[in-house]
XYZ file of C-alpha atoms in Angstrom:
169
model
C 71.573 105.759 -30.031
C 70.807 107.140 -26.984
C 72.828 109.375 -25.418
C 73.814 106.794 -22.091
C 75.274 104.981 -24.469
C 78.012 106.829 -25.569
C 79.286 107.182 -21.678
C 81.210 104.614 -20.231
C 84.992 103.961 -18.908
C 87.627 102.625 -20.892
C 90.733 100.702 -19.615
C 92.874 100.964 -23.422
C 95.394 103.316 -24.330
C 94.607 105.540 -26.951
C 96.621 104.341 -30.142
C 97.310 106.676 -33.261
C 98.619 104.847 -36.860
C 99.638 107.134 -39.198
C 99.870 105.671 -42.483
C 102.035 107.120 -45.404
C 103.035 106.495 -48.968
C 106.466 104.617 -48.793
C 108.598 107.061 -50.242
C 111.398 109.854 -49.269
C 110.379 112.408 -46.788
C 112.320 115.673 -46.320
C 112.037 116.524 -42.193
C 109.725 114.328 -39.838
C 108.941 116.066 -36.299
C 107.419 114.261 -33.426
C 106.374 115.657 -30.318
C 104.941 113.892 -27.745
C 103.720 113.105 -24.207
C 103.333 109.578 -23.580
C 103.641 106.545 -25.879
C 105.950 104.657 -27.663
C 106.403 105.813 -31.002
C 107.796 103.310 -34.027
C 109.264 103.854 -37.258
C 110.077 100.648 -39.756
C 112.229 100.271 -42.469
C 110.113 101.489 -45.303
C 110.287 105.107 -45.014
C 113.281 107.365 -45.769
C 113.915 110.816 -44.283
C 116.401 113.231 -44.472
C 115.867 114.654 -41.029
C 114.184 113.103 -37.909
C 113.573 114.706 -34.582
C 111.818 113.051 -31.785
C 111.107 114.297 -28.510
C 109.355 112.379 -26.090
C 108.567 112.751 -22.428
C 107.633 109.158 -21.760
C 107.899 106.184 -24.157
C 110.353 104.027 -26.082
C 111.490 104.519 -29.529
C 111.701 101.958 -32.274
C 113.960 103.428 -35.159
C 114.314 101.394 -37.899
C 114.075 104.220 -40.892
C 116.647 105.503 -42.370
C 118.378 109.320 -42.286
C 120.161 110.957 -44.772
C 120.854 113.668 -42.630
C 120.720 114.730 -38.413
C 118.472 112.624 -36.308
C 117.761 113.747 -33.002
C 115.361 111.807 -30.730
C 115.605 112.544 -26.789
C 113.299 111.490 -24.107
C 113.143 111.598 -20.627
C 111.582 108.104 -19.713
C 112.116 105.233 -22.031
C 114.334 103.286 -23.936
C 115.485 104.754 -27.457
C 116.166 101.315 -30.234
C 117.470 102.403 -33.639
C 118.455 99.248 -35.336
C 119.361 97.891 -39.359
C 119.294 101.465 -40.473
C 121.796 103.745 -42.097
C 121.982 107.294 -40.864
C 123.892 110.738 -40.969
C 124.450 111.436 -37.751
C 123.132 110.707 -34.157
C 122.025 112.378 -31.076
C 120.489 110.032 -28.489
C 119.559 110.960 -25.240
C 117.166 109.411 -22.404
C 116.822 110.463 -18.821
C 115.584 106.898 -17.352
C 116.055 103.883 -19.805
C 118.898 102.357 -22.216
C 120.056 103.464 -25.881
C 120.514 100.034 -28.080
C 121.966 100.871 -31.659
C 122.353 97.494 -33.816
C 123.569 97.258 -37.243
C 123.568 101.220 -37.971
C 126.276 102.545 -40.314
C 126.436 106.105 -39.645
C 128.237 108.650 -42.209
C 128.720 111.345 -39.436
C 129.090 111.671 -35.582
C 127.154 109.809 -32.782
C 126.536 110.998 -29.623
C 124.707 109.417 -27.301
C 123.487 110.809 -23.486
C 121.824 108.126 -20.669
C 121.708 109.715 -16.792
C 120.581 105.926 -15.699
C 120.492 103.666 -18.391
C 122.250 101.603 -20.345
C 123.854 101.526 -23.852
C 124.491 98.660 -26.302
C 125.962 99.124 -29.007
C 126.491 96.429 -31.744
C 127.679 96.323 -35.323
C 127.970 99.791 -35.367
C 130.101 102.109 -37.821
C 130.521 105.758 -37.655
C 132.982 108.827 -37.620
C 133.087 109.522 -33.975
C 131.621 108.795 -31.106
C 130.562 110.618 -27.932
C 129.292 108.905 -25.127
C 127.976 110.594 -21.810
C 126.336 108.500 -18.934
C 125.759 109.021 -14.955
C 124.791 105.458 -13.655
C 124.581 102.334 -16.636
C 127.572 100.619 -18.107
C 128.142 100.842 -21.835
C 129.055 97.809 -23.896
C 130.746 98.479 -27.442
C 130.545 95.069 -29.550
C 131.821 95.684 -33.467
C 131.512 99.364 -32.501
C 134.380 100.876 -35.104
C 134.655 104.805 -35.745
C 137.266 106.293 -37.985
C 138.001 109.196 -35.813
C 137.517 108.904 -31.519
C 135.761 107.331 -29.321
C 135.320 109.251 -26.026
C 133.566 108.073 -23.511
C 132.217 109.195 -19.678
C 130.618 107.143 -17.024
C 130.333 108.445 -13.298
C 129.088 104.993 -12.478
C 129.458 101.633 -14.247
C 131.484 99.822 -16.650
C 132.805 100.219 -19.769
C 132.920 96.704 -22.154
C 134.834 96.445 -25.447
C 134.154 93.588 -27.394
C 135.846 93.900 -31.126
C 135.622 97.350 -30.569
C 138.173 100.302 -32.167
C 138.560 103.385 -33.115
C 141.695 105.758 -34.112
C 141.777 107.553 -30.661
C 140.110 106.231 -27.310
C 139.240 108.580 -24.440
C 137.613 106.971 -21.667
C 136.848 109.729 -18.691
C 135.234 106.953 -15.772
C 134.981 107.506 -11.287
């Protein structure tokens, strides 16, 4: 083709899809600036670490050890999976956990956004937030709930822990 046929304007967002054989892996590490990350249920990892600036995270893969997911702007959704422990944080965005079995602790930190946990079991739940409500529906901790919110509601529905500590302003 002539050289000028390679020049143009494209408004589509670039997308990278990585295909891996379905099996268990040691560590998944993702460091990205802008874009969504989706990891389906077909994968199993020993550890997972995701750092993102802007983008939504949709995780269904199981992780036998520690999972750390941090994003500045974007939602974190973890559904239909199991984990050793979860450490989740977002500055602006929601954290949503649905049908998650965690052998260890779950820690969430949301500056501006909502926390929705439904059908979650863990050892201890620690959650910090500045603005936004937290809704716990069928969340069971064998240890403790530590909930800290500056502004926003704390809502329990069918949830319990051995000890519950709530600090709101």
